[in-house]
């Protein structure tokens, strides 16, 4: 298992895993429909040890194929990138119009008012991600 130290540059085209600090689960996708948008579901997956399978691997795409373009060699702060699943080739996406509410998730919903992330076929405004800060710390 390779763990990037804080401040390590991430190359465009590199495969990465995004691991939730508290649970140790990896950002994961597979061919199951997402509950709200009916695209591909994206979940936290694993046993809390950071291990997983190919569904946890995301390719850093720095050129949006015409939607936006970049000739960068590395993922740069404030520059849009996309994350593409190794197993499904779908792009990680999210939209403010796809939110968990009391109506679609129930009264005691643990993710109330959170946005759904999904695997999307197209690379568009819903699949662009930017890092606003270079280092994220957990307390």
Short mmCIF file of N, CA and C in Angstrom, two decimals:
data_model
loop_
_atom_site.label_atom_id
_atom_site.label_comp_id
_atom_site.label_asym_id
_atom_site.label_seq_id
_atom_site.Cartn_x
_atom_site.Cartn_y
_atom_site.Cartn_z
N UNK A 1 0.85 -1.18 0.00
CA UNK A 1 0.00 0.00 0.00
C UNK A 1 0.89 1.24 0.00
N UNK A 2 0.65 2.13 -0.95
CA UNK A 2 1.41 3.36 -1.06
C UNK A 2 0.55 4.49 -0.50
N UNK A 3 1.08 5.22 0.45
CA UNK A 3 0.37 6.35 1.04
C UNK A 3 1.16 7.60 0.70
N UNK A 4 0.46 8.59 0.14
CA UNK A 4 1.11 9.85 -0.18
C UNK A 4 1.29 10.67 1.09
N UNK A 5 2.46 11.18 1.29
CA UNK A 5 2.70 12.11 2.39
C UNK A 5 2.13 13.46 2.00
N UNK A 6 1.72 14.23 2.98
CA UNK A 6 1.19 15.57 2.73
C UNK A 6 2.19 16.37 1.91
N UNK A 7 1.70 17.03 0.88
CA UNK A 7 2.54 17.86 0.03
C UNK A 7 3.14 17.14 -1.16
N UNK A 8 2.92 15.82 -1.29
CA UNK A 8 3.44 15.07 -2.42
C UNK A 8 2.64 15.43 -3.67
N UNK A 9 3.30 15.87 -4.75
CA UNK A 9 2.56 16.19 -5.98
C UNK A 9 1.88 14.96 -6.55
N UNK A 10 0.68 15.15 -7.12
CA UNK A 10 -0.07 14.08 -7.77
C UNK A 10 -0.01 14.34 -9.27
N UNK A 11 0.48 13.36 -10.03
CA UNK A 11 0.63 13.51 -11.48
C UNK A 11 -0.71 13.35 -12.18
N UNK A 12 -0.90 14.09 -13.26
CA UNK A 12 -2.04 13.87 -14.13
C UNK A 12 -1.91 12.47 -14.71
N UNK A 13 -3.02 11.72 -14.72
CA UNK A 13 -3.01 10.35 -15.19
C UNK A 13 -2.73 9.32 -14.12
N UNK A 14 -2.32 9.77 -12.94
CA UNK A 14 -2.01 8.86 -11.83
C UNK A 14 -3.28 8.26 -11.25
N UNK A 15 -3.22 6.99 -10.85
CA UNK A 15 -4.31 6.34 -10.14
C UNK A 15 -4.15 6.64 -8.65
N UNK A 16 -5.25 7.06 -8.03
CA UNK A 16 -5.23 7.37 -6.60
C UNK A 16 -6.40 6.69 -5.91
N UNK A 17 -6.33 6.63 -4.59
CA UNK A 17 -7.46 6.22 -3.76
C UNK A 17 -7.72 7.35 -2.78
N UNK A 18 -9.00 7.65 -2.56
CA UNK A 18 -9.40 8.66 -1.59
C UNK A 18 -9.99 7.93 -0.40
N UNK A 19 -9.34 8.06 0.76
CA UNK A 19 -9.73 7.34 1.97
C UNK A 19 -10.27 8.30 3.00
N UNK A 20 -11.45 7.99 3.53
CA UNK A 20 -12.09 8.80 4.57
C UNK A 20 -11.27 8.69 5.84
N UNK A 21 -10.87 9.82 6.39
CA UNK A 21 -9.97 9.85 7.54
C UNK A 21 -10.57 9.13 8.75
N UNK A 22 -11.83 9.36 9.05
CA UNK A 22 -12.45 8.80 10.26
C UNK A 22 -12.73 7.31 10.13
N UNK A 23 -13.32 6.89 9.01
CA UNK A 23 -13.74 5.48 8.86
C UNK A 23 -12.69 4.59 8.24
N UNK A 24 -11.76 5.15 7.49
CA UNK A 24 -10.77 4.35 6.77
C UNK A 24 -11.34 3.70 5.51
N UNK A 25 -12.58 4.03 5.15
CA UNK A 25 -13.20 3.49 3.94
C UNK A 25 -12.77 4.30 2.73
N UNK A 26 -12.71 3.61 1.58
CA UNK A 26 -12.30 4.24 0.33
C UNK A 26 -13.50 4.69 -0.49
N UNK A 27 -13.34 5.78 -1.25
CA UNK A 27 -14.35 6.20 -2.20
C UNK A 27 -14.40 5.15 -3.30
N UNK A 28 -15.59 4.56 -3.53
CA UNK A 28 -15.73 3.36 -4.34
C UNK A 28 -16.92 3.51 -5.29
N UNK A 29 -16.82 2.95 -6.48
CA UNK A 29 -17.95 2.91 -7.39
C UNK A 29 -18.07 1.55 -8.04
N UNK A 30 -19.26 1.26 -8.48
CA UNK A 30 -19.58 -0.01 -9.14
C UNK A 30 -20.82 0.22 -9.99
N UNK A 31 -21.32 -0.81 -10.65
CA UNK A 31 -22.40 -0.65 -11.61
C UNK A 31 -23.80 -0.56 -11.03
N UNK A 32 -23.96 -0.38 -9.74
CA UNK A 32 -25.27 -0.27 -9.11
C UNK A 32 -25.81 1.15 -9.29
N UNK A 33 -27.11 1.28 -9.56
CA UNK A 33 -27.71 2.61 -9.72
C UNK A 33 -27.66 3.39 -8.42
N UNK A 34 -27.36 4.68 -8.53
CA UNK A 34 -27.38 5.56 -7.37
C UNK A 34 -28.83 5.85 -6.98
N UNK A 35 -29.10 6.05 -5.68
CA UNK A 35 -30.48 6.14 -5.22
C UNK A 35 -31.26 7.37 -5.69
N UNK A 36 -30.61 8.49 -5.90
CA UNK A 36 -31.33 9.71 -6.25
C UNK A 36 -31.25 10.06 -7.73
N UNK A 37 -30.06 10.00 -8.30
CA UNK A 37 -29.88 10.44 -9.69
C UNK A 37 -29.96 9.30 -10.71
N UNK A 38 -30.02 8.06 -10.23
CA UNK A 38 -30.06 6.88 -11.11
C UNK A 38 -28.84 6.78 -12.02
N UNK A 39 -27.71 7.30 -11.56
CA UNK A 39 -26.45 7.10 -12.28
C UNK A 39 -25.73 5.96 -11.57
N UNK A 40 -24.41 5.90 -11.56
CA UNK A 40 -23.72 4.85 -10.82
C UNK A 40 -23.49 5.29 -9.38
N UNK A 41 -23.73 4.39 -8.45
CA UNK A 41 -23.58 4.68 -7.02
C UNK A 41 -22.10 4.86 -6.66
N UNK A 42 -21.82 5.81 -5.79
CA UNK A 42 -20.49 6.01 -5.21
C UNK A 42 -20.67 5.91 -3.71
N UNK A 43 -19.84 5.09 -3.07
CA UNK A 43 -19.99 4.82 -1.65
C UNK A 43 -18.65 4.87 -0.94
N UNK A 44 -18.70 4.79 0.39
CA UNK A 44 -17.52 4.50 1.19
C UNK A 44 -17.47 2.99 1.33
N UNK A 45 -16.35 2.36 0.99
CA UNK A 45 -16.27 0.91 0.92
C UNK A 45 -15.03 0.42 1.65
N UNK A 46 -15.17 -0.69 2.33
CA UNK A 46 -14.02 -1.34 2.95
C UNK A 46 -14.27 -1.70 4.39
N UNK A 47 -13.22 -2.19 5.02
CA UNK A 47 -13.26 -2.65 6.40
C UNK A 47 -12.64 -1.63 7.35
N UNK A 48 -12.34 -0.44 6.85
CA UNK A 48 -11.75 0.59 7.70
C UNK A 48 -10.24 0.56 7.75
N UNK A 49 -9.63 -0.25 6.87
CA UNK A 49 -8.17 -0.37 6.88
C UNK A 49 -7.52 0.26 5.65
N UNK A 50 -8.32 0.88 4.78
CA UNK A 50 -7.78 1.50 3.57
C UNK A 50 -7.57 0.52 2.43
N UNK A 51 -7.63 -0.80 2.72
CA UNK A 51 -7.51 -1.80 1.66
C UNK A 51 -8.80 -1.79 0.86
N UNK A 52 -8.78 -2.37 -0.30
CA UNK A 52 -9.98 -2.42 -1.12
C UNK A 52 -9.73 -3.16 -2.40
N UNK A 53 -10.46 -2.78 -3.44
CA UNK A 53 -10.30 -3.41 -4.75
C UNK A 53 -10.21 -2.34 -5.83
N UNK A 54 -10.22 -2.76 -7.09
CA UNK A 54 -10.06 -1.81 -8.20
C UNK A 54 -11.17 -0.77 -8.26
N UNK A 55 -12.34 -1.05 -7.66
CA UNK A 55 -13.42 -0.07 -7.63
C UNK A 55 -13.11 1.15 -6.79
N UNK A 56 -11.99 1.09 -6.05
CA UNK A 56 -11.54 2.21 -5.22
C UNK A 56 -10.53 3.10 -5.95
N UNK A 57 -10.13 2.71 -7.14
CA UNK A 57 -9.08 3.42 -7.88
C UNK A 57 -9.68 4.48 -8.78
N UNK A 58 -9.14 5.69 -8.70
CA UNK A 58 -9.60 6.84 -9.50
C UNK A 58 -8.41 7.45 -10.23
N UNK A 59 -8.58 7.68 -11.52
CA UNK A 59 -7.54 8.30 -12.34
C UNK A 59 -7.72 9.81 -12.32
N UNK A 60 -6.65 10.54 -12.07
CA UNK A 60 -6.67 12.00 -12.09
C UNK A 60 -6.58 12.46 -13.54
N UNK A 61 -7.66 13.07 -14.04
CA UNK A 61 -7.72 13.53 -15.43
C UNK A 61 -7.63 15.05 -15.42
N UNK A 62 -6.55 15.57 -15.98
CA UNK A 62 -6.31 17.02 -15.94
C UNK A 62 -6.80 17.74 -17.18
N UNK A 63 -7.16 17.02 -18.23
CA UNK A 63 -7.66 17.63 -19.45
C UNK A 63 -9.09 17.17 -19.66
N UNK A 64 -10.02 18.09 -19.71
CA UNK A 64 -11.44 17.77 -19.80
C UNK A 64 -11.93 17.42 -21.18
N UNK A 65 -11.05 17.08 -22.10
CA UNK A 65 -11.48 16.63 -23.42
C UNK A 65 -12.33 17.64 -24.16
N UNK A 66 -11.96 18.91 -24.12
CA UNK A 66 -12.71 19.94 -24.81
C UNK A 66 -13.61 20.74 -23.88
N UNK A 67 -14.07 20.10 -22.79
CA UNK A 67 -14.91 20.85 -21.85
C UNK A 67 -14.06 21.88 -21.12
N UNK A 68 -12.87 21.50 -20.75
CA UNK A 68 -11.84 22.42 -20.28
C UNK A 68 -10.52 21.77 -20.65
N UNK A 69 -9.46 22.53 -20.77
CA UNK A 69 -8.20 21.92 -21.14
C UNK A 69 -7.09 22.43 -20.26
N UNK A 70 -6.12 21.56 -20.09
CA UNK A 70 -4.97 21.88 -19.28
C UNK A 70 -3.80 21.06 -19.79
N UNK A 71 -2.65 21.65 -19.83
CA UNK A 71 -1.45 20.91 -20.23
C UNK A 71 -0.58 20.63 -19.01
N UNK A 72 -1.18 20.73 -17.83
CA UNK A 72 -0.43 20.54 -16.60
C UNK A 72 0.08 19.11 -16.47
N UNK A 73 1.24 18.97 -15.85
CA UNK A 73 1.81 17.66 -15.59
C UNK A 73 1.30 17.12 -14.25
N UNK A 74 0.95 18.06 -13.33
CA UNK A 74 0.50 17.69 -12.00
C UNK A 74 -0.86 18.32 -11.70
N UNK A 75 -1.60 17.72 -10.78
CA UNK A 75 -2.85 18.26 -10.27
C UNK A 75 -2.51 19.53 -9.51
N UNK A 76 -2.99 20.66 -10.00
CA UNK A 76 -2.67 21.95 -9.39
C UNK A 76 -3.88 22.51 -8.65
N UNK A 77 -3.60 23.17 -7.54
CA UNK A 77 -4.65 23.79 -6.75
C UNK A 77 -5.41 24.81 -7.59
N UNK A 78 -6.73 24.84 -7.44
CA UNK A 78 -7.64 25.76 -8.12
C UNK A 78 -7.78 25.51 -9.61
N UNK A 79 -7.18 24.43 -10.14
CA UNK A 79 -7.35 24.05 -11.54
C UNK A 79 -8.30 22.86 -11.59
N UNK A 80 -9.35 22.92 -12.40
CA UNK A 80 -10.30 21.80 -12.41
C UNK A 80 -9.65 20.51 -12.92
N UNK A 81 -10.03 19.41 -12.29
CA UNK A 81 -9.64 18.07 -12.73
C UNK A 81 -10.90 17.21 -12.68
N UNK A 82 -10.79 16.02 -13.21
CA UNK A 82 -11.85 15.03 -13.07
C UNK A 82 -11.23 13.78 -12.49
N UNK A 83 -12.06 12.98 -11.83
CA UNK A 83 -11.63 11.69 -11.30
C UNK A 83 -12.43 10.63 -12.04
N UNK A 84 -11.72 9.72 -12.73
CA UNK A 84 -12.37 8.70 -13.54
C UNK A 84 -12.12 7.33 -12.93
N UNK A 85 -13.19 6.56 -12.73
CA UNK A 85 -13.11 5.23 -12.13
C UNK A 85 -12.34 4.28 -13.03
N UNK A 86 -11.43 3.52 -12.41
CA UNK A 86 -10.68 2.52 -13.17
C UNK A 86 -11.59 1.40 -13.68
N UNK A 87 -12.59 1.02 -12.89
CA UNK A 87 -13.41 -0.13 -13.26
C UNK A 87 -14.60 0.21 -14.15
N UNK A 88 -15.22 1.36 -13.97
CA UNK A 88 -16.42 1.70 -14.75
C UNK A 88 -16.16 2.75 -15.82
N UNK A 89 -15.01 3.42 -15.77
CA UNK A 89 -14.65 4.54 -16.66
C UNK A 89 -15.57 5.74 -16.49
N UNK A 90 -16.40 5.73 -15.47
CA UNK A 90 -17.29 6.87 -15.20
C UNK A 90 -16.53 7.93 -14.39
N UNK A 91 -17.03 9.16 -14.49
CA UNK A 91 -16.41 10.28 -13.79
C UNK A 91 -17.14 10.55 -12.49
N UNK A 92 -16.41 10.88 -11.44
CA UNK A 92 -17.01 11.24 -10.17
C UNK A 92 -17.74 12.56 -10.35
N UNK A 93 -19.02 12.58 -10.00
CA UNK A 93 -19.82 13.78 -10.17
C UNK A 93 -20.69 14.07 -8.97
N UNK A 94 -21.21 15.28 -8.94
CA UNK A 94 -22.15 15.70 -7.90
C UNK A 94 -22.90 16.91 -8.42
N UNK A 95 -24.09 17.14 -7.86
CA UNK A 95 -24.90 18.28 -8.27
C UNK A 95 -25.71 18.77 -7.08
N UNK A 96 -25.87 20.07 -6.98
CA UNK A 96 -26.66 20.64 -5.88
C UNK A 96 -28.14 20.27 -6.01
N UNK A 97 -28.55 19.78 -7.16
CA UNK A 97 -29.95 19.38 -7.34
C UNK A 97 -30.23 17.95 -6.85
N UNK A 98 -29.18 17.24 -6.43
CA UNK A 98 -29.34 15.86 -5.97
C UNK A 98 -28.87 15.80 -4.51
N UNK A 99 -29.81 16.05 -3.60
CA UNK A 99 -29.51 16.19 -2.18
C UNK A 99 -30.39 15.25 -1.36
N UNK A 100 -29.82 14.68 -0.31
CA UNK A 100 -30.60 13.83 0.59
C UNK A 100 -31.44 14.70 1.51
N UNK A 101 -32.74 14.43 1.53
CA UNK A 101 -33.69 15.22 2.32
C UNK A 101 -34.55 14.28 3.17
N UNK A 102 -35.37 14.86 4.01
CA UNK A 102 -36.29 14.07 4.81
C UNK A 102 -37.25 13.28 3.92
N UNK A 103 -37.62 13.86 2.77
CA UNK A 103 -38.56 13.20 1.86
C UNK A 103 -37.96 11.96 1.20
N UNK A 104 -36.66 11.99 0.87
CA UNK A 104 -36.09 10.84 0.15
C UNK A 104 -35.18 9.97 1.01
N UNK A 105 -34.95 10.38 2.26
CA UNK A 105 -34.01 9.64 3.10
C UNK A 105 -34.58 9.30 4.48
N UNK A 106 -35.66 9.96 4.89
CA UNK A 106 -36.27 9.65 6.18
C UNK A 106 -35.92 10.65 7.26
N UNK A 107 -36.61 10.55 8.39
CA UNK A 107 -36.45 11.51 9.50
C UNK A 107 -35.08 11.46 10.15
N UNK A 108 -34.54 10.28 10.35
CA UNK A 108 -33.25 10.15 11.05
C UNK A 108 -32.11 9.87 10.07
N UNK A 109 -32.19 10.45 8.92
CA UNK A 109 -31.20 10.24 7.87
C UNK A 109 -29.81 10.70 8.35
N UNK A 110 -28.80 9.81 8.31
CA UNK A 110 -27.47 10.21 8.79
C UNK A 110 -26.74 11.16 7.85
N UNK A 111 -27.25 11.30 6.62
CA UNK A 111 -26.59 12.17 5.65
C UNK A 111 -27.54 13.28 5.16
N UNK A 112 -28.44 13.69 6.05
CA UNK A 112 -29.41 14.74 5.72
C UNK A 112 -28.71 15.98 5.17
N UNK A 113 -29.23 16.50 4.08
CA UNK A 113 -28.74 17.72 3.42
C UNK A 113 -27.38 17.55 2.74
N UNK A 114 -26.86 16.33 2.67
CA UNK A 114 -25.62 16.09 1.93
C UNK A 114 -25.97 15.85 0.46
N UNK A 115 -25.04 16.17 -0.42
CA UNK A 115 -25.23 15.93 -1.84
C UNK A 115 -24.86 14.49 -2.17
N UNK A 116 -25.54 13.92 -3.15
CA UNK A 116 -25.18 12.60 -3.64
C UNK A 116 -24.00 12.74 -4.60
N UNK A 117 -22.99 11.90 -4.42
CA UNK A 117 -21.94 11.75 -5.42
C UNK A 117 -22.30 10.55 -6.27
N UNK A 118 -21.93 10.60 -7.55
CA UNK A 118 -22.33 9.53 -8.47
C UNK A 118 -21.26 9.36 -9.54
N UNK A 119 -21.31 8.22 -10.22
CA UNK A 119 -20.46 7.98 -11.37
C UNK A 119 -21.23 8.39 -12.62
N UNK A 120 -20.65 9.27 -13.41
CA UNK A 120 -21.34 9.88 -14.55
C UNK A 120 -20.61 9.52 -15.85
N UNK A 121 -21.38 9.25 -16.90
CA UNK A 121 -20.80 8.90 -18.20
C UNK A 121 -20.02 10.05 -18.83
N UNK A 122 -20.54 11.25 -18.72
CA UNK A 122 -19.95 12.38 -19.43
C UNK A 122 -19.06 13.22 -18.53
N UNK A 123 -18.12 13.91 -19.17
CA UNK A 123 -17.28 14.87 -18.46
C UNK A 123 -17.85 16.26 -18.74
N UNK A 124 -18.45 16.84 -17.70
CA UNK A 124 -19.13 18.12 -17.83
C UNK A 124 -19.00 18.91 -16.53
N UNK A 125 -19.83 19.93 -16.36
CA UNK A 125 -19.72 20.79 -15.18
C UNK A 125 -19.96 20.03 -13.88
N UNK A 126 -20.63 18.87 -13.93
CA UNK A 126 -20.92 18.11 -12.72
C UNK A 126 -19.76 17.21 -12.30
N UNK A 127 -18.76 17.09 -13.15
CA UNK A 127 -17.64 16.19 -12.86
C UNK A 127 -16.32 16.92 -12.64
N UNK A 128 -16.36 18.24 -12.54
CA UNK A 128 -15.15 19.01 -12.28
C UNK A 128 -14.92 19.16 -10.78
N UNK A 129 -13.69 18.98 -10.37
CA UNK A 129 -13.32 19.13 -8.96
C UNK A 129 -12.11 20.04 -8.86
N UNK A 130 -12.07 20.83 -7.81
CA UNK A 130 -10.92 21.71 -7.53
C UNK A 130 -10.53 21.55 -6.07
N UNK A 131 -9.25 21.65 -5.82
CA UNK A 131 -8.75 21.69 -4.44
C UNK A 131 -8.63 23.16 -4.08
N UNK A 132 -9.25 23.56 -3.00
CA UNK A 132 -9.18 24.96 -2.57
C UNK A 132 -8.00 25.19 -1.63
N UNK A 133 -7.63 24.17 -0.89
CA UNK A 133 -6.49 24.25 0.02
C UNK A 133 -5.58 23.08 -0.28
N UNK A 134 -4.28 23.27 -0.15
CA UNK A 134 -3.33 22.23 -0.51
C UNK A 134 -3.22 21.10 0.48
N UNK A 135 -3.50 21.34 1.74
CA UNK A 135 -3.37 20.31 2.77
C UNK A 135 -4.63 20.29 3.60
N UNK A 136 -5.26 19.13 3.75
CA UNK A 136 -6.46 18.99 4.57
C UNK A 136 -6.08 18.25 5.84
N UNK A 137 -6.33 18.85 6.96
CA UNK A 137 -5.96 18.27 8.26
C UNK A 137 -7.19 17.78 8.99
N UNK A 138 -7.02 16.74 9.77
CA UNK A 138 -8.11 16.19 10.56
C UNK A 138 -7.76 16.36 12.03
N UNK A 139 -8.72 16.83 12.82
CA UNK A 139 -8.47 17.02 14.25
C UNK A 139 -9.30 16.05 15.04
#
